[in-house]
Amino acid sequence: MKEFSSKEIRNIFLDFFKEKGHQIVPSSSLIPADASVLFTSAGMQQFIPYLSGKVIPPYQRAASVQKCFRTSDIEQVGSPFHHTFFEMLGNWSFGDYWKKEAIELALELLNSKFKIPNSKLWVTVFKGEKGIPKDEEAVKLWIKAGIPKERIKEFGFKDNFWGPIGEEGPCGPCSEIHYDRGEEFRMWKCDIEGCGPNCSCGRFVEIWNLVFMEYNRKVKSKGEAGNIYEYLPLPKKNIDTGAGLERLACVLQNKKSNFETDLFLPIIKKIEEL
Ligand code: SER
């Protein structure tokens, strides 16, 4: 497989979405303007006013490479694929294109620019939970786009429903694209039947999350055992995607771990030398 440097990956991603009519937006600060959270943890954060429908966006499509700091995965930091700081490649539709185009765009970029064939890809979809229906539409679209039914797996809220950031805000079911690195990359014992996406053995790595943002989560009532939420439809359906640069680099540089990519290795080598 052709290797891509991290610089090439960033440029190819942005050029592709620019060509597809997206406004390229610079990364926002790691300290967000919205003080309800301490750090920017996702590419969508700077776009929340557009996604929630509170502000009319100056463009309907955007793409960025966002610097992120995430503490929710902190127990997993040190695994080959988890970091506190990372860069998120993302594309957005603010009430413009929807699931079909989001899926087609992601596969077109992976297949034609990064030369990853569909045969290496598995996807996950929302199985339906807490009154929100199963994402049947996504299943049909993935099959139509060339991912066979056997490689489409269903998960619930924990894995396939994304957001909001904080208590309230835009969120929705998501589909994750996982890359199958092959048997030889299995590092730990499988913990799910049949192995596949979300197995912790290390064979599969999630490379891209496509969020179909159609709900606004609101606190319905506050309770000691936890808040009760309601999911109201957003004024417009939006697309919010995020692909981890470090994970894509790991796959596209055929490395065992993100730390062996060109994003980390030169720094590690310099530290060794010093
Ligand atoms: N907001 C989603 C995520 O952070 C997609 O970018 O995974």
CSV table of C-alpha atoms and ligand atoms in Angstrom, one decimal:
chain,number,residue,atom,x,y,z
A,1,MET,CA,0.0,0.0,0.0
A,2,LYS,CA,1.2,3.5,-0.8
A,3,GLU,CA,2.4,5.4,2.3
A,4,PHE,CA,1.2,8.9,3.1
A,5,SER,CA,2.9,11.4,5.4
A,6,SER,CA,0.8,13.1,8.0
A,7,LYS,CA,1.3,16.4,6.0
A,8,GLU,CA,0.0,14.7,2.9
A,9,ILE,CA,-3.0,13.3,4.7
A,10,ARG,CA,-4.0,16.7,6.0
A,11,ASN,CA,-3.6,18.3,2.6
A,12,ILE,CA,-5.4,15.5,0.7
A,13,PHE,CA,-8.3,15.7,3.1
A,14,LEU,CA,-8.8,19.5,2.9
A,15,ASP,CA,-8.2,19.6,-0.9
A,16,PHE,CA,-10.8,16.8,-1.4
A,17,PHE,CA,-13.5,18.6,0.6
A,18,LYS,CA,-12.6,22.0,-0.9
A,19,GLU,CA,-13.2,20.5,-4.3
A,20,LYS,CA,-16.6,19.3,-3.1
A,21,GLY,CA,-17.7,22.8,-2.2
A,22,HIS,CA,-16.7,23.0,1.5
A,23,GLN,CA,-15.3,26.1,3.1
A,24,ILE,CA,-12.0,25.3,4.7
A,25,VAL,CA,-12.0,26.7,8.3
A,26,PRO,CA,-8.9,27.0,10.5
A,27,SER,CA,-8.7,25.0,13.7
A,28,SER,CA,-10.2,26.9,16.6
A,29,SER,CA,-8.3,27.4,19.9
A,30,LEU,CA,-7.9,24.5,22.3
A,31,ILE,CA,-9.5,26.8,24.8
A,32,PRO,CA,-13.0,27.2,23.5
A,33,ALA,CA,-14.8,30.6,23.2
A,34,ASP,CA,-17.9,28.8,24.8
A,35,ALA,CA,-16.9,28.6,28.5
A,36,SER,CA,-19.3,25.7,29.2
A,37,VAL,CA,-16.5,23.3,28.6
A,38,LEU,CA,-12.8,23.6,29.5
A,39,PHE,CA,-11.2,22.3,26.2
A,40,THR,CA,-12.1,21.9,22.6
A,41,SER,CA,-12.7,18.1,22.3
A,42,ALA,CA,-14.2,17.8,18.8
A,43,GLY,CA,-14.1,19.5,15.4
A,44,MET,CA,-17.8,20.3,15.7
A,45,GLN,CA,-17.4,22.5,18.7
A,46,GLN,CA,-16.7,25.8,16.9
A,47,PHE,CA,-19.8,25.1,14.7
A,48,ILE,CA,-22.3,24.4,17.5
A,49,PRO,CA,-24.3,27.7,16.9
A,50,TYR,CA,-24.7,26.6,13.3
A,51,LEU,CA,-25.6,23.0,14.1
A,52,SER,CA,-28.1,23.9,16.7
A,53,GLY,CA,-29.8,26.4,14.3
A,54,LYS,CA,-29.2,29.4,16.6
A,55,VAL,CA,-27.0,31.2,14.1
A,56,ILE,CA,-27.4,31.1,10.3
A,57,PRO,CA,-24.1,29.7,8.9
A,58,PRO,CA,-22.1,31.8,6.4
A,59,TYR,CA,-21.5,28.6,4.4
A,60,GLN,CA,-23.4,25.3,4.2
A,61,ARG,CA,-20.4,23.0,4.0
A,62,ALA,CA,-17.2,23.2,6.0
A,63,ALA,CA,-14.0,21.2,6.6
A,64,SER,CA,-11.2,21.6,9.1
A,65,VAL,CA,-8.3,20.0,10.9
A,66,GLN,CA,-9.1,20.7,14.5
A,67,LYS,CA,-6.7,20.4,17.4
A,68,CYS,CA,-8.5,18.5,20.2
A,69,PHE,CA,-7.9,17.7,23.8
A,70,ARG,CA,-10.0,14.9,25.2
A,71,THR,CA,-10.1,13.5,28.7
A,72,SER,CA,-13.0,11.1,28.3
A,73,ASP,CA,-10.7,8.3,27.0
A,74,ILE,CA,-8.0,9.0,29.6
A,75,GLU,CA,-8.0,5.4,31.0
A,76,GLN,CA,-7.2,4.2,27.5
A,77,VAL,CA,-4.3,6.6,26.8
A,78,GLY,CA,-1.2,4.5,26.3
A,79,SER,CA,-3.0,2.1,24.0
A,80,PRO,CA,-1.7,2.3,20.4
A,81,PHE,CA,-4.7,4.5,19.4
A,82,HIS,CA,-5.6,6.8,22.2
A,83,HIS,CA,-4.2,10.2,23.0
A,84,THR,CA,-5.2,13.2,25.2
A,85,PHE,CA,-4.2,15.6,22.3
A,86,PHE,CA,-5.0,14.7,18.7
A,87,GLU,CA,-6.0,16.3,15.4
A,88,MET,CA,-9.4,15.7,14.0
A,89,LEU,CA,-10.1,15.8,10.3
A,90,GLY,CA,-13.8,16.7,9.7
A,91,ASN,CA,-16.4,17.7,7.2
A,92,TRP,CA,-19.8,19.3,8.0
A,93,SER,CA,-23.1,19.9,6.3
A,94,PHE,CA,-25.3,22.6,7.9
A,95,GLY,CA,-28.7,21.6,6.6
A,96,ASP,CA,-27.2,20.8,3.2
A,97,TYR,CA,-26.3,17.2,2.3
A,98,TRP,CA,-27.4,14.3,4.5
A,99,LYS,CA,-26.5,10.6,5.1
A,100,LYS,CA,-26.2,9.4,1.5
A,101,GLU,CA,-23.7,12.1,0.5
A,102,ALA,CA,-21.8,11.9,3.8
A,103,ILE,CA,-21.3,8.1,3.3
A,104,GLU,CA,-20.4,8.5,-0.4
A,105,LEU,CA,-18.0,11.3,0.3
A,106,ALA,CA,-16.2,9.3,3.0
A,107,LEU,CA,-15.8,6.2,0.9
A,108,GLU,CA,-14.8,8.2,-2.2
A,109,LEU,CA,-12.0,9.9,-0.2
A,110,LEU,CA,-10.8,6.6,1.4
A,111,ASN,CA,-11.0,4.6,-1.9
A,112,SER,CA,-9.8,7.0,-4.5
A,113,LYS,CA,-7.4,9.3,-2.6
A,114,PHE,CA,-6.1,7.1,0.2
A,115,LYS,CA,-6.3,3.9,-1.8
A,116,ILE,CA,-8.1,2.0,0.9
A,117,PRO,CA,-10.4,-0.6,-0.7
A,118,ASN,CA,-13.8,-1.3,0.7
A,119,SER,CA,-12.6,-4.8,1.4
A,120,LYS,CA,-10.6,-3.5,4.4
A,121,LEU,CA,-13.5,-1.6,5.8
A,122,TRP,CA,-16.3,-2.5,8.3
A,123,VAL,CA,-18.9,-0.1,9.5
A,124,THR,CA,-21.1,0.2,12.6
A,125,VAL,CA,-24.6,1.7,12.8
A,126,PHE,CA,-27.0,2.7,15.6
A,127,LYS,CA,-29.1,-0.3,16.7
A,128,GLY,CA,-31.9,1.8,18.2
A,129,GLU,CA,-32.3,2.5,21.9
A,130,LYS,CA,-34.1,4.8,24.4
A,131,GLY,CA,-36.9,5.5,22.0
A,132,ILE,CA,-34.6,6.5,19.1
A,133,PRO,CA,-35.1,4.1,16.2
A,134,LYS,CA,-32.5,1.8,14.6
A,135,ASP,CA,-30.7,3.5,11.7
A,136,GLU,CA,-32.1,1.3,8.9
A,137,GLU,CA,-31.4,4.1,6.4
A,138,ALA,CA,-27.7,4.0,7.1
A,139,VAL,CA,-27.6,0.2,6.7
A,140,LYS,CA,-29.2,0.4,3.3
A,141,LEU,CA,-26.9,3.2,2.2
A,142,TRP,CA,-23.7,1.4,3.3
A,143,ILE,CA,-24.8,-1.7,1.4
A,144,LYS,CA,-25.6,0.4,-1.7
A,145,ALA,CA,-22.2,2.1,-1.4
A,146,GLY,CA,-20.4,-1.3,-1.4
A,147,ILE,CA,-20.0,-2.5,2.2
A,148,PRO,CA,-21.5,-6.0,2.4
A,149,LYS,CA,-24.1,-6.7,5.1
A,150,GLU,CA,-21.8,-9.1,7.0
A,151,ARG,CA,-19.4,-6.2,7.7
A,152,ILE,CA,-22.1,-3.8,9.1
A,153,LYS,CA,-22.4,-4.2,12.8
A,154,GLU,CA,-25.0,-2.7,15.2
A,155,PHE,CA,-24.3,-1.0,18.5
A,156,GLY,CA,-26.2,1.1,21.0
A,157,PHE,CA,-25.9,4.5,22.6
A,158,LYS,CA,-22.4,4.0,24.0
A,159,ASP,CA,-20.8,3.4,20.6
A,160,ASN,CA,-23.2,4.7,18.0
A,161,PHE,CA,-24.8,7.8,19.3
A,162,TRP,CA,-22.7,10.9,19.5
A,163,GLY,CA,-23.0,14.1,21.6
A,164,PRO,CA,-23.9,16.5,22.8
A,165,ILE,CA,-20.9,18.1,24.3
A,166,GLY,CA,-22.1,19.0,27.8
A,167,GLU,CA,-25.6,18.4,29.0
A,168,GLU,CA,-27.6,19.9,26.1
A,169,GLY,CA,-27.1,20.4,22.4
A,170,PRO,CA,-27.0,18.9,18.9
A,171,CYS,CA,-26.4,15.1,18.7
A,172,GLY,CA,-27.5,12.1,16.8
A,173,PRO,CA,-26.9,8.5,15.7
A,174,CYS,CA,-23.6,7.8,14.1
A,175,SER,CA,-21.8,5.3,11.8
A,176,GLU,CA,-18.2,4.6,12.4
A,177,ILE,CA,-15.8,3.3,9.8
A,178,HIS,CA,-13.4,0.7,11.1
A,179,TYR,CA,-10.2,-0.5,9.3
A,180,ASP,CA,-9.4,-4.2,9.5
A,181,ARG,CA,-5.6,-4.4,10.0
A,182,GLY,CA,-5.6,-8.2,9.7
A,183,GLU,CA,-5.0,-11.1,11.9
A,184,GLU,CA,-1.3,-10.3,12.5
A,185,PHE,CA,-2.3,-7.0,14.2
A,186,ARG,CA,-4.3,-8.8,16.9
A,187,MET,CA,-2.4,-7.9,20.1
A,188,TRP,CA,-4.8,-8.9,22.9
A,189,LYS,CA,-7.5,-11.5,23.5
A,190,CYS,CA,-10.8,-10.9,21.7
A,191,ASP,CA,-13.6,-9.7,23.9
A,192,ILE,CA,-16.5,-9.8,21.5
A,193,GLU,CA,-18.1,-12.8,19.8
A,194,GLY,CA,-16.7,-13.3,16.3
A,195,CYS,CA,-14.4,-10.3,16.7
A,196,GLY,CA,-15.0,-7.1,14.6
A,197,PRO,CA,-15.3,-3.4,15.2
A,198,ASN,CA,-15.1,-2.3,18.8
A,199,CYS,CA,-13.3,-5.6,19.8
A,200,SER,CA,-10.4,-4.6,22.0
A,201,CYS,CA,-7.9,-7.1,20.5
A,202,GLY,CA,-6.3,-4.4,18.4
A,203,ARG,CA,-7.1,-5.8,14.9
A,204,PHE,CA,-9.7,-3.2,14.1
A,205,VAL,CA,-9.2,0.5,14.4
A,206,GLU,CA,-11.9,3.1,14.1
A,207,ILE,CA,-10.8,5.7,11.6
A,208,TRP,CA,-13.8,7.9,10.9
A,209,ASN,CA,-17.0,8.8,12.7
A,210,LEU,CA,-20.0,10.1,10.7
A,211,VAL,CA,-22.6,11.7,12.9
A,212,PHE,CA,-26.1,12.2,11.6
A,213,MET,CA,-27.0,15.1,13.7
A,214,GLU,CA,-30.8,15.4,13.8
A,215,TYR,CA,-31.6,15.8,17.6
A,216,ASN,CA,-31.2,18.5,20.2
A,217,ARG,CA,-30.8,16.9,23.6
A,218,LYS,CA,-32.6,18.9,26.4
A,219,VAL,CA,-32.7,18.2,30.1
A,220,LYS,CA,-36.3,17.2,30.8
A,221,SER,CA,-35.9,16.8,34.6
A,222,LYS,CA,-33.1,16.8,37.0
A,223,GLY,CA,-32.8,13.9,39.4
A,224,GLU,CA,-30.4,12.5,42.0
A,225,ALA,CA,-30.0,9.3,40.0
A,226,GLY,CA,-29.1,11.4,36.9
A,227,ASN,CA,-30.9,13.8,34.6
A,228,ILE,CA,-33.7,12.7,32.3
A,229,TYR,CA,-33.3,13.9,28.8
A,230,GLU,CA,-35.5,14.4,25.8
A,231,TYR,CA,-34.4,14.3,22.2
A,232,LEU,CA,-36.1,17.0,20.1
A,233,PRO,CA,-35.7,17.3,16.3
A,234,LEU,CA,-33.2,20.0,15.2
A,235,PRO,CA,-34.5,22.7,12.8
A,236,LYS,CA,-32.3,21.2,10.1
A,237,LYS,CA,-30.5,17.9,9.7
A,238,ASN,CA,-26.7,18.2,9.8
A,239,ILE,CA,-23.6,16.1,9.1
A,240,ASP,CA,-20.7,16.2,11.6
A,241,THR,CA,-17.7,13.9,10.9
A,242,GLY,CA,-14.4,13.3,12.5
A,243,ALA,CA,-11.4,11.2,11.5
A,244,GLY,CA,-8.4,10.9,13.8
A,245,LEU,CA,-5.3,12.1,11.9
A,246,GLU,CA,-3.0,9.9,14.1
A,247,ARG,CA,-5.0,6.8,13.4
A,248,LEU,CA,-5.2,7.4,9.7
A,249,ALA,CA,-1.5,8.0,9.6
A,250,CYS,CA,-1.0,4.7,11.5
A,251,VAL,CA,-3.1,2.8,8.9
A,252,LEU,CA,-1.6,4.7,5.9
A,253,GLN,CA,2.0,4.3,7.1
A,254,ASN,CA,1.3,0.6,8.0
A,255,LYS,CA,2.5,1.0,11.6
A,256,LYS,CA,1.4,-1.0,14.7
A,257,SER,CA,0.8,2.0,16.7
A,258,ASN,CA,0.1,5.8,16.3
A,259,PHE,CA,3.3,6.4,18.2
A,260,GLU,CA,5.4,4.8,15.3
A,261,THR,CA,4.0,7.3,12.7
A,262,ASP,CA,5.8,10.4,11.5
A,263,LEU,CA,3.8,12.4,14.0
A,264,PHE,CA,5.6,10.9,17.0
A,265,LEU,CA,8.7,9.0,15.9
A,266,PRO,CA,10.9,11.9,15.1
A,267,ILE,CA,10.2,13.4,18.5
A,268,ILE,CA,10.8,10.1,20.3
A,269,LYS,CA,14.1,9.7,18.3
A,270,LYS,CA,15.2,13.2,19.3
A,271,ILE,CA,14.4,12.5,23.0
A,272,GLU,CA,16.5,9.3,22.8
A,273,GLU,CA,19.4,11.2,21.3
A,274,LEU,CA,19.3,13.9,23.9
B,1,SER,N1,-18.2,14.8,16.7
B,1,SER,C1,-17.8,13.5,16.3
B,1,SER,C2,-16.7,13.0,17.1
B,1,SER,O1,-16.0,13.7,17.8
B,1,SER,C3,-17.5,13.5,14.9
B,1,SER,O2,-16.6,14.4,14.6
B,1,SER,O3,-16.4,11.8,17.1
